Amino acid sequence: MPRSRRLMRHAGIALLACLLAFAAEAQRVIEFEAYAVPDDGALAVTVKRGVPQEGAFAELDAAAGGALGRAAANAGFTGERGTMLNLHGLGGYTQVILVGTGEDPVSPRLLEDIGGLVGQAGVVSAAETIQLLWPDATIAGAGAHLALGVELGQYTFLQYRSQRPGQPVLGQGRVVVRVPQPQADGRLWTQSWQPVAQGVRLARDLVSEPANVVYPQSFVERARLAFEGVPNVRIEVLDERAMAELGMGAMLAVGQGSARPPRLLAIHYRGAAADEAPLVFVGKGITFDTGGISIKPSQDMWRMKYDMTGAASVTGAVLGLAKRRAPVNAVAVAALAENMPSGSAIRPGDVIRTMSGQTFEIMSTDAEGRMVLVDAITWAQRELKPAVLIDIATLTGSQVTALGDEYAGLFSRHDALAGQLLAAGAASGEEVWRLPLHPSYAKDLESPIADLRNGGSGRGAGAGVGAFFIGAWVAPELPWAHLDIASMAWRDAPLLPTVPLGASGYGVRLLDRFVRDNFEGGSR
Ligand code: BES
Ligand code: MN
Ligand code: ZN
């Protein structure tokens, strides 16, 4: 390793250590207590759409001589799902947060959305304790889903914001979830759902970090830290030398223009018998995508620090599985590289030989995600013999155009697997929409000098063509799905209470739900 690079690496590690020391995030601790209506303090209460009201709202309203109902009516608050009203100084209460639930039947997703709004309100509240009241015992484990929502909704990324003197510190203290069965719900939270929230938090942190902080090697270091002390986990890292020995021409090609060398990170979690084939999740981990020599316009280019969301999501998902000791074998594979233009960068027209032996011609150096993915997927098939392989990537602008902010694109040649992912999307709130892999996309990928080319004409189904390219490296019989999450990984406008603006951590909850519902003996 050249001296300059060694120095840079040391500087990077020092910087990382220093950042971690200051990474005290504003975040409320979640606790569980028996349902009761407190006499004072800050409360959060749900409101069904329309009248008459029942439960905690009715009780509070009666105690306040009808003032709560009048305040809601005067504010035009009707209890529509997803709405929230913040009242201050009503009766003996410093704050009453009303959360609308609409008329939908209570479901885990509704509970998470309620919690999400309370979490968001908690970020800007000066109250030390917010008590979230949920008297309804009809859904077992309701408190755990409320807590998951709070935890997801209260996410902020403030590492680089200084605390100004004289400004109050907000968003710290507690959220007390008051439910009929606090013990059982608390146990369910810590054993089963808090680990998932921790996975989402890790993914969001990795994505929020700028690309001068999170690059391939520092991503690896952060993953190591996150998994420290987590049992049944083995971490494997391939550097450039290992990649060269394996013939990973595509991983190396994308990384060759950057001063930050590429890495392939594999996190193996063993929760089942050693001979049970693993579930393998492969994530695109471009720590910054300039487009390379096919350079992107500078407008909004900053956001391309998010181009490693797939890698962050698979890492977070497996962290969740390992922390909640899911009875499965699973591996997260992160294909990490930085896509930069430079004197050593790849060019359009270059021909690359991949680990599988298959070659492709580069049409655009900006179609780099599919390049790193095919080597990672080849490695995963050879080394891991997966039962199922799902890759997840911020792959195309075309997916954004096709599906907007509401759905990720799902591509699969296996209807059963596609069905499982569609169901997991609906249940987790991280929704997917299936798009086709038409055989005619092959024509768009023909090259006169190589086996394929890495991009099509630029007209037509760009997300599908990208998916089709990846599929050319996947054994036809292997249940494989490709998730294009370009539109889902970063939020510019609010949509879901559990997803604050910025890095969404999309994919962690989807993959967790996919595993829970299909590979854990139908336990939940
Ligand atoms: N990381 C981008 C995908 C992307 C583009 C996400 C715009 C969000 C907004 C990806 O690497 C990319 O540049 N894809 C190209 C592919 C094309 C060159 C075949 C695209 O979608 O334009
Ligand atoms: Mn690109
Ligand atoms: Zn990209």
Coordinates of C-alpha atoms and ligand atoms in Angstrom, one line a residue:
M1 CA 0.0 0.0 0.0
P2 CA 1.5 3.4 -0.9
R3 CA 2.4 5.7 1.9
S4 CA -0.1 8.4 1.0
R5 CA -2.9 5.9 1.1
R6 CA -1.7 4.5 4.4
L7 CA -1.7 7.9 5.9
M8 CA -5.1 8.6 4.5
R9 CA -6.4 5.5 6.0
H10 CA -5.0 6.3 9.4
A11 CA -6.4 9.8 9.3
G12 CA -9.8 8.2 8.3
I13 CA -9.8 5.9 11.3
A14 CA -8.8 8.7 13.7
L15 CA -11.6 10.9 12.3
L16 CA -14.1 8.0 12.7
A17 CA -13.1 7.4 16.3
C18 CA -13.4 11.1 17.0
L19 CA -16.9 11.3 15.4
L20 CA -18.1 8.3 17.3
A21 CA -17.1 10.0 20.6
F22 CA -19.3 12.9 19.8
A23 CA -22.2 10.9 18.3
A24 CA -24.5 11.4 21.2
E25 CA -27.9 11.5 19.4
A26 CA -30.9 13.3 20.6
Q27 CA -33.2 10.3 21.3
R28 CA -35.8 9.4 23.8
V29 CA -35.6 6.2 25.8
I30 CA -38.7 4.1 25.5
E31 CA -40.4 2.5 28.6
F32 CA -43.6 0.6 29.3
E33 CA -46.0 1.1 32.1
A34 CA -49.5 0.0 32.9
Y35 CA -52.3 1.9 31.2
A36 CA -53.6 4.8 33.3
V37 CA -54.5 8.4 32.6
P38 CA -52.0 10.6 34.3
D39 CA -53.0 13.9 36.0
D40 CA -50.3 16.1 34.5
G41 CA -47.3 16.1 32.2
A42 CA -47.1 15.7 28.5
L43 CA -49.5 13.1 26.9
A44 CA -50.1 11.6 23.5
V45 CA -53.6 10.3 22.8
T46 CA -55.2 8.8 19.7
V47 CA -58.4 10.1 18.2
K48 CA -60.6 8.2 15.8
R49 CA -62.2 10.1 13.0
G50 CA -65.7 11.4 13.9
V51 CA -67.6 11.4 17.2
P52 CA -68.4 10.2 19.7
Q53 CA -65.0 9.7 21.1
E54 CA -64.0 7.0 23.5
G55 CA -61.1 5.7 25.5
A56 CA -58.4 8.1 26.8
F57 CA -59.6 11.0 24.7
A58 CA -63.1 10.8 26.3
E59 CA -61.6 10.5 29.8
L60 CA -59.4 13.5 29.3
D61 CA -62.0 15.6 27.7
A62 CA -64.5 14.9 30.5
A63 CA -61.8 15.8 33.1
A64 CA -61.1 19.0 31.2
G65 CA -64.8 19.9 31.1
G66 CA -65.0 19.4 27.3
A67 CA -62.0 21.7 26.6
L68 CA -60.1 19.1 24.7
G69 CA -63.0 18.5 22.3
R70 CA -63.5 22.2 21.8
A71 CA -59.7 22.8 21.2
A72 CA -59.7 20.0 18.6
A73 CA -62.9 21.3 16.9
N74 CA -61.6 24.9 16.8
A75 CA -58.3 23.7 15.2
G76 CA -60.3 21.8 12.6
F77 CA -58.8 18.5 13.8
T78 CA -61.0 15.6 12.8
G79 CA -58.9 12.6 13.6
E80 CA -58.0 11.9 10.0
R81 CA -55.3 9.2 9.8
G82 CA -51.8 10.6 9.7
T83 CA -52.8 14.0 11.2
M84 CA -51.6 15.4 14.5
L85 CA -52.6 18.3 16.8
N86 CA -50.3 19.7 19.4
L87 CA -52.0 21.5 22.3
H88 CA -50.1 23.2 25.1
G89 CA -51.2 24.1 28.6
L90 CA -54.6 22.5 28.6
G91 CA -55.9 21.8 32.1
G92 CA -53.1 20.4 34.2
Y93 CA -51.1 19.2 31.1
T94 CA -48.1 20.8 29.7
Q95 CA -48.7 19.2 26.3
V96 CA -51.4 17.0 24.7
I97 CA -50.5 15.5 21.4
L98 CA -53.6 14.3 19.5
V99 CA -52.9 11.7 16.9
G100 CA -55.6 10.9 14.3
T101 CA -56.2 7.2 13.4
G102 CA -59.0 7.6 10.9
E103 CA -61.5 4.8 10.7
D104 CA -59.1 2.0 9.7
P105 CA -59.1 -1.1 11.8
V106 CA -56.2 -1.3 14.2
S107 CA -53.2 -3.1 12.7
P108 CA -49.5 -3.2 13.5
R109 CA -48.9 -0.7 10.7
L110 CA -51.4 1.7 12.1
L111 CA -49.8 1.4 15.5
E112 CA -46.4 2.1 14.0
D113 CA -47.7 5.1 12.2
I114 CA -49.2 6.4 15.5
G115 CA -45.9 5.9 17.2
G116 CA -44.1 7.5 14.4
L117 CA -46.1 10.8 14.8
V118 CA -45.4 10.8 18.5
G119 CA -41.8 10.2 17.9
Q120 CA -41.6 13.1 15.5
A121 CA -43.5 15.3 18.0
G122 CA -41.0 14.2 20.6
V123 CA -38.1 15.5 18.6
V124 CA -39.3 19.1 18.9
S125 CA -40.8 18.8 22.4
A126 CA -39.1 20.2 25.5
A127 CA -41.0 17.8 27.7
E128 CA -38.8 15.3 29.6
T129 CA -41.4 12.6 29.5
I130 CA -44.2 12.0 27.0
Q131 CA -46.8 9.4 27.9
L132 CA -48.4 7.6 25.0
L133 CA -51.8 6.2 26.1
W134 CA -53.2 3.1 24.4
P135 CA -56.0 1.4 26.4
D136 CA -57.0 -1.1 23.7
A137 CA -56.1 -4.8 24.5
T138 CA -57.5 -6.3 21.3
I139 CA -54.1 -6.4 19.5
A140 CA -51.5 -8.4 21.3
G141 CA -48.1 -6.7 21.4
A142 CA -49.6 -3.3 20.5
G143 CA -47.1 -1.5 22.7
A144 CA -44.2 -3.0 20.8
H145 CA -45.5 -1.7 17.5
L146 CA -46.1 1.7 19.0
A147 CA -42.6 1.7 20.3
L148 CA -41.2 0.7 16.9
G149 CA -43.0 3.6 15.4
V150 CA -41.7 6.0 18.1
E151 CA -38.2 4.9 17.5
L152 CA -38.4 5.2 13.7
G153 CA -40.2 8.5 13.8
Q154 CA -37.8 10.2 16.3
Y155 CA -34.7 9.6 14.1
T156 CA -32.6 12.6 13.5
F157 CA -29.0 13.0 12.3
L158 CA -27.4 15.8 14.2
Q159 CA -23.8 14.8 14.4
Y160 CA -22.5 17.9 12.7
R161 CA -24.8 20.5 14.3
S162 CA -23.3 22.3 17.2
Q163 CA -25.4 22.9 20.2
R164 CA -25.8 26.7 20.4
P165 CA -25.4 28.2 23.9
G166 CA -28.7 29.2 25.4
Q167 CA -30.7 27.0 23.1
P168 CA -32.8 24.3 24.8
V169 CA -31.9 20.7 24.2
L170 CA -34.9 19.1 22.6
G171 CA -35.9 15.5 21.9
Q172 CA -34.3 14.0 25.0
G173 CA -35.8 12.1 27.9
R174 CA -38.4 9.4 27.7
V175 CA -41.5 8.1 25.9
V176 CA -43.6 6.0 28.3
V177 CA -45.9 3.7 26.4
R178 CA -48.9 3.0 28.6
V179 CA -50.7 -0.2 27.6
P180 CA -52.8 -2.9 29.3
Q181 CA -49.9 -5.4 29.2
P182 CA -46.7 -3.5 29.8
Q183 CA -44.5 -6.5 30.7
A184 CA -45.4 -8.6 27.7
D185 CA -45.2 -5.7 25.3
G186 CA -41.9 -4.6 26.8
R187 CA -40.4 -8.0 26.4
L188 CA -41.7 -8.3 22.8
W189 CA -40.1 -4.9 22.1
T190 CA -36.7 -5.6 23.4
Q191 CA -36.5 -9.2 22.0
S192 CA -38.2 -8.8 18.6
W193 CA -38.6 -5.2 17.4
Q194 CA -36.0 -3.0 19.0
P195 CA -33.3 -5.0 17.1
V196 CA -35.1 -4.1 13.8
A197 CA -35.2 -0.5 14.9
Q198 CA -31.5 -0.7 15.6
G199 CA -30.9 -2.1 12.1
V200 CA -32.9 0.8 10.6
R201 CA -30.9 3.3 12.7
L202 CA -27.6 1.9 11.5
A203 CA -28.7 2.0 7.9
R204 CA -29.9 5.6 8.2
D205 CA -26.7 6.7 9.9
L206 CA -24.6 5.1 7.2
V207 CA -26.6 6.8 4.5
S208 CA -26.8 10.2 6.2
E209 CA -23.0 10.4 6.7
P210 CA -21.3 12.3 3.9
A211 CA -19.1 10.5 1.5
N212 CA -15.9 12.0 3.0
V213 CA -16.7 10.1 6.1
V214 CA -18.4 6.9 4.8
Y215 CA -16.3 5.3 2.0
P216 CA -15.7 1.6 1.4
Q217 CA -13.1 1.0 4.1
S218 CA -14.9 3.2 6.7
F219 CA -18.2 1.5 5.9
V220 CA -16.5 -1.8 6.8
E221 CA -15.2 -0.3 10.1
R222 CA -18.6 0.9 11.0
A223 CA -20.2 -2.4 10.3
R224 CA -17.6 -4.1 12.5
L225 CA -18.4 -1.7 15.3
A226 CA -22.1 -2.2 15.0
F227 CA -21.7 -6.0 15.1
E228 CA -19.2 -6.0 18.0
G229 CA -20.4 -8.5 20.6
V230 CA -23.3 -9.8 18.6
P231 CA -23.2 -13.6 18.7
N232 CA -23.1 -16.0 15.8
V233 CA -21.7 -13.4 13.4
R234 CA -18.6 -13.7 11.2
I235 CA -17.4 -10.8 9.1
E236 CA -15.4 -11.3 6.0
V237 CA -13.8 -8.5 3.9
L238 CA -12.2 -8.7 0.4
D239 CA -9.7 -6.0 -0.5
E240 CA -8.4 -5.2 -4.0
R241 CA -5.8 -7.9 -3.9
A242 CA -8.4 -10.6 -3.0
M243 CA -10.7 -9.2 -5.7
A244 CA -7.9 -9.4 -8.3
E245 CA -7.2 -13.0 -7.3
L246 CA -10.8 -13.9 -7.8
G247 CA -11.0 -12.0 -11.1
M248 CA -13.6 -9.5 -10.0
G249 CA -12.9 -7.2 -12.9
A250 CA -16.1 -5.2 -12.5
M251 CA -15.7 -4.4 -8.8
L252 CA -12.2 -3.3 -9.5
A253 CA -13.2 -1.3 -12.6
V254 CA -15.7 0.8 -10.7
G255 CA -13.3 1.4 -7.9
Q256 CA -10.2 2.2 -10.0
G257 CA -11.0 5.9 -10.5
S258 CA -11.1 6.6 -6.8
A259 CA -8.5 7.2 -4.1
R260 CA -10.7 5.1 -1.9
P261 CA -10.3 1.4 -2.9
P262 CA -13.3 -0.9 -3.2
R263 CA -14.3 -3.5 -0.7
L264 CA -16.5 -6.5 -0.6
L265 CA -18.0 -7.0 2.8
A266 CA -19.8 -10.2 3.8
I267 CA -21.6 -10.4 7.2
H268 CA -22.5 -14.0 7.9
Y269 CA -25.1 -14.7 10.6
R270 CA -25.7 -18.3 11.7
G271 CA -29.0 -18.8 13.5
A272 CA -29.8 -22.3 12.1
A273 CA -28.0 -25.5 11.3
A274 CA -24.7 -25.1 9.6
D275 CA -25.8 -27.1 6.5
E276 CA -28.9 -24.9 6.0
A277 CA -28.5 -22.8 2.8
P278 CA -28.5 -19.1 3.7
L279 CA -30.7 -16.3 2.7
V280 CA -28.4 -13.9 0.9
F281 CA -29.0 -10.1 0.6
V282 CA -26.6 -8.2 -1.7
G283 CA -26.6 -4.4 -1.5
K284 CA -25.2 -1.8 -3.9
G285 CA -22.7 0.2 -2.0
I286 CA -21.5 3.1 -4.1
T287 CA -20.4 5.4 -1.4
F288 CA -20.5 8.3 -3.9
D289 CA -21.7 8.2 -7.5
T290 CA -20.4 11.1 -9.6
G291 CA -21.2 9.1 -12.7
G292 CA -17.5 8.8 -13.4
I293 CA -16.3 9.9 -16.8
S294 CA -20.0 9.8 -17.9
I295 CA -20.3 12.5 -15.3
K296 CA -23.6 13.5 -13.8
P297 CA -24.9 17.1 -13.8
S298 CA -23.9 19.0 -10.6
Q299 CA -27.5 19.8 -9.7
D300 CA -28.4 17.5 -6.7
M301 CA -25.2 15.5 -7.2
W302 CA -24.6 15.8 -3.4
R303 CA -27.4 13.3 -2.8
M304 CA -25.4 10.6 -4.5
K305 CA -23.8 9.9 -1.1
Y306 CA -27.0 7.8 -0.7
D307 CA -26.0 5.4 -3.5
M308 CA -24.9 2.9 -0.8
T309 CA -28.3 2.6 0.6
G310 CA -28.6 -1.0 -0.6
A311 CA -25.4 -2.0 1.2
A312 CA -26.6 -0.1 4.4
S313 CA -30.0 -1.8 4.3
V314 CA -28.6 -5.4 4.0
T315 CA -26.2 -4.6 6.8
G316 CA -29.0 -3.2 9.0
A317 CA -31.3 -6.1 8.1
V318 CA -28.8 -8.7 9.1
L319 CA -28.0 -6.7 12.3
G320 CA -31.7 -7.0 13.2
L321 CA -31.8 -10.7 12.5
A322 CA -28.7 -11.4 14.5
K323 CA -29.8 -9.2 17.5
R324 CA -33.2 -10.8 17.7
R325 CA -31.6 -14.3 17.1
A326 CA -33.8 -15.2 14.2
P327 CA -33.6 -19.0 13.5
V328 CA -32.2 -18.6 10.1
N329 CA -28.9 -18.4 8.3
A330 CA -28.4 -15.1 6.5
V331 CA -25.6 -13.2 4.8
A332 CA -25.4 -9.5 4.0
V333 CA -23.0 -8.8 1.1
A334 CA -22.1 -5.2 0.5
A335 CA -20.5 -4.3 -2.8
L336 CA -18.6 -1.1 -1.8
A337 CA -16.9 1.3 -4.2
E338 CA -16.7 5.0 -5.0
N339 CA -17.5 6.0 -8.6
M340 CA -15.1 8.9 -9.5
P341 CA -13.7 10.4 -12.7
S342 CA -9.9 10.6 -12.8
G343 CA -6.9 9.7 -14.9
S344 CA -7.2 6.1 -13.7
A345 CA -11.0 5.8 -14.2
I346 CA -12.8 3.5 -16.6
R347 CA -14.0 4.9 -19.9
P348 CA -17.1 4.3 -22.0
G349 CA -16.1 1.6 -24.5
D350 CA -13.9 -0.2 -22.0
V351 CA -14.5 -3.9 -21.9
I352 CA -14.5 -5.6 -18.5
R353 CA -14.2 -9.3 -17.7
T354 CA -16.2 -10.2 -14.6
M355 CA -15.6 -12.9 -12.0
S356 CA -18.0 -15.3 -13.9
G357 CA -15.9 -14.9 -17.1
Q358 CA -18.7 -13.1 -18.8
T359 CA -17.6 -9.8 -20.4
F360 CA -19.4 -6.5 -20.9
E361 CA -18.7 -3.3 -22.7
I362 CA -19.2 0.0 -20.8
M363 CA -21.7 2.2 -22.5
S364 CA -21.9 4.6 -19.5
T365 CA -19.6 4.7 -16.5
D366 CA -22.7 6.0 -14.7
A367 CA -24.3 2.5 -14.9
E368 CA -21.8 1.4 -12.2
G369 CA -24.3 -0.2 -9.7
R370 CA -25.0 -3.2 -12.0
M371 CA -21.2 -3.6 -12.5
V372 CA -20.4 -4.0 -8.8
L373 CA -23.5 -6.1 -8.2
V374 CA -22.7 -8.8 -10.8
D375 CA -19.3 -9.6 -9.3
A376 CA -20.8 -9.6 -5.8
I377 CA -23.6 -11.8 -6.9
T378 CA -21.2 -14.2 -8.7
W379 CA -19.2 -14.4 -5.5
A380 CA -22.3 -15.0 -3.4
Q381 CA -23.5 -17.8 -5.6
R382 CA -20.1 -19.5 -5.6
E383 CA -19.2 -19.1 -2.0
L384 CA -22.6 -19.1 -0.2
K385 CA -24.8 -21.5 -2.2
P386 CA -27.9 -19.3 -1.3
A387 CA -31.4 -20.6 -0.8
V388 CA -32.6 -17.3 -2.0
L389 CA -30.8 -14.2 -3.3
I390 CA -32.2 -10.7 -3.2
D391 CA -30.2 -7.7 -4.4
I392 CA -31.2 -4.2 -3.4
A393 CA -29.9 -1.1 -5.1
T394 CA -30.5 2.6 -5.9
L395 CA -30.0 1.5 -9.5
T396 CA -31.9 3.7 -11.9
G397 CA -33.5 7.1 -12.4
S398 CA -35.9 5.2 -14.5
Q399 CA -37.4 3.5 -11.4
V400 CA -38.0 7.0 -9.9
T401 CA -39.9 8.0 -13.0
A402 CA -41.9 4.8 -13.1
L403 CA -43.0 4.5 -9.5
G404 CA -42.3 7.7 -7.7
D405 CA -41.9 7.9 -4.0
E406 CA -44.5 5.2 -3.0
Y407 CA -43.0 1.9 -4.3
A408 CA -39.7 0.3 -4.9
G409 CA -39.4 -1.7 -8.1
L410 CA -39.4 -5.4 -7.8
F411 CA -38.1 -7.6 -10.5
S412 CA -38.1 -11.4 -10.3
R413 CA -38.3 -14.5 -12.5
H414 CA -39.8 -16.4 -9.5
D415 CA -43.5 -15.7 -8.9
A416 CA -43.5 -17.3 -5.5
L417 CA -40.6 -15.1 -4.3
A418 CA -42.2 -12.0 -5.8
G419 CA -45.4 -12.8 -4.0
Q420 CA -43.6 -13.1 -0.7
L421 CA -41.9 -9.7 -1.2
L422 CA -45.1 -8.0 -2.2
A423 CA -46.7 -9.2 1.0
A424 CA -43.7 -8.3 3.1
G425 CA -43.8 -4.8 1.6
A426 CA -47.5 -4.3 2.5
A427 CA -47.0 -5.6 6.0
S428 CA -43.9 -3.6 6.8
G429 CA -44.9 -0.3 5.2
E430 CA -41.9 -0.6 2.8
E431 CA -43.9 -1.3 -0.3
V432 CA -42.8 -2.8 -3.6
W433 CA -44.5 -2.9 -7.0
R434 CA -43.6 -5.6 -9.5
L435 CA -42.3 -4.6 -12.9
P436 CA -41.5 -6.9 -15.8
L437 CA -38.3 -8.6 -17.0
H438 CA -39.3 -8.9 -20.6
P439 CA -37.0 -11.2 -22.8
S440 CA -36.7 -8.4 -25.4
Y441 CA -34.6 -6.3 -23.0
A442 CA -31.8 -8.7 -24.0
K443 CA -31.6 -6.9 -27.4
D444 CA -30.9 -3.6 -25.7
L445 CA -27.9 -5.1 -24.0
E446 CA -26.2 -6.6 -27.1
S447 CA -22.6 -5.5 -27.7
P448 CA -20.6 -5.9 -30.9
I449 CA -17.4 -6.7 -29.0
A450 CA -18.4 -8.2 -25.7
D451 CA -21.0 -10.6 -24.3
L452 CA -23.2 -7.7 -23.2
R453 CA -23.1 -4.0 -22.7
N454 CA -23.9 -2.3 -19.4
G455 CA -26.6 0.0 -20.6
G456 CA -29.3 0.2 -23.2
S457 CA -30.3 2.8 -25.7
G458 CA -31.5 5.1 -22.9
R459 CA -35.0 4.9 -24.4
G460 CA -37.6 2.6 -22.9
A461 CA -37.6 0.5 -19.7
G462 CA -34.3 1.6 -18.1
A463 CA -35.0 0.0 -14.7
G464 CA -36.0 -3.3 -16.3
V465 CA -33.0 -3.3 -18.6
G466 CA -30.8 -2.7 -15.5
A467 CA -32.5 -5.6 -13.7
F468 CA -32.1 -7.8 -16.8
F469 CA -28.4 -7.1 -17.0
I470 CA -28.0 -8.3 -13.4
G471 CA -30.1 -11.4 -14.1
A472 CA -27.6 -12.4 -16.7
W473 CA -25.2 -13.3 -13.9
V474 CA -27.8 -15.3 -11.8
A475 CA -28.4 -19.0 -12.2
P476 CA -31.9 -19.4 -13.7
E477 CA -33.0 -21.9 -11.1
L478 CA -32.0 -19.7 -8.1
P479 CA -34.9 -17.8 -6.5
W480 CA -33.6 -14.3 -7.1
A481 CA -35.2 -10.9 -6.9
H482 CA -33.9 -7.4 -7.7
L483 CA -35.2 -4.4 -5.8
D484 CA -34.6 -1.0 -7.4
I485 CA -35.0 1.5 -4.5
A486 CA -33.7 4.7 -6.1
S487 CA -36.9 6.6 -5.3
M488 CA -37.2 5.1 -1.7
A489 CA -33.8 5.6 -0.2
W490 CA -34.1 9.3 0.4
R491 CA -37.1 11.4 1.4
D492 CA -37.5 15.0 0.3
A493 CA -41.2 15.2 1.3
P494 CA -43.0 13.6 4.2
L495 CA -45.1 10.5 3.3
L496 CA -44.9 8.1 6.3
P497 CA -44.8 9.0 10.0
T498 CA -42.1 6.3 10.5
V499 CA -39.8 7.9 7.9
P500 CA -38.5 11.3 8.7
L501 CA -36.9 13.4 5.9
G502 CA -33.5 12.3 4.5
A503 CA -32.2 8.8 4.7
S504 CA -35.1 6.3 5.0
G505 CA -33.2 3.1 5.7
Y506 CA -35.6 1.5 3.3
G507 CA -35.2 -2.2 3.0
V508 CA -34.4 -3.2 6.6
R509 CA -38.0 -3.6 7.6
L510 CA -39.0 -5.2 4.3
L511 CA -36.2 -7.8 4.5
D512 CA -36.9 -8.5 8.2
R513 CA -40.6 -9.0 7.5
F514 CA -39.8 -11.2 4.5
V515 CA -37.6 -13.4 6.8
R516 CA -40.1 -13.4 9.7
D517 CA -43.1 -14.5 7.6
N518 CA -41.4 -17.1 5.4
F519 CA -38.4 -18.7 7.1
E520 CA -39.1 -18.8 10.8
G521 CA -41.5 -21.7 10.9
G522 CA -44.6 -19.5 10.6
S523 CA -43.9 -18.3 14.2
R524 CA -45.3 -14.9 13.7
Ligands
BES1 N1 -27.2 5.9 -8.7 C1 -27.8 6.1 -10.0 C2 -29.3 5.9 -10.0 C3 -30.1 7.2 -9.8 C4 -30.1 8.2 -10.7 C5 -30.8 7.4 -8.6 C6 -30.8 9.3 -10.5 C7 -31.5 8.5 -8.4 C8 -31.6 9.5 -9.4 C9 -27.2 5.1 -11.0 O1 -25.9 4.6 -10.8 C10 -27.3 5.6 -12.3 O2 -26.6 6.6 -12.6 N2 -28.1 5.0 -13.2 C11 -28.2 5.5 -14.6 C12 -28.1 4.3 -15.5 C13 -28.0 4.6 -16.9 C14 -26.6 5.3 -17.2 C15 -28.1 3.3 -17.7 C16 -29.5 6.2 -14.7 O3 -30.5 5.8 -14.2 O4 -29.5 7.3 -15.4
MN2 MN -24.5 5.9 -11.6
ZN3 ZN -25.3 4.8 -8.9

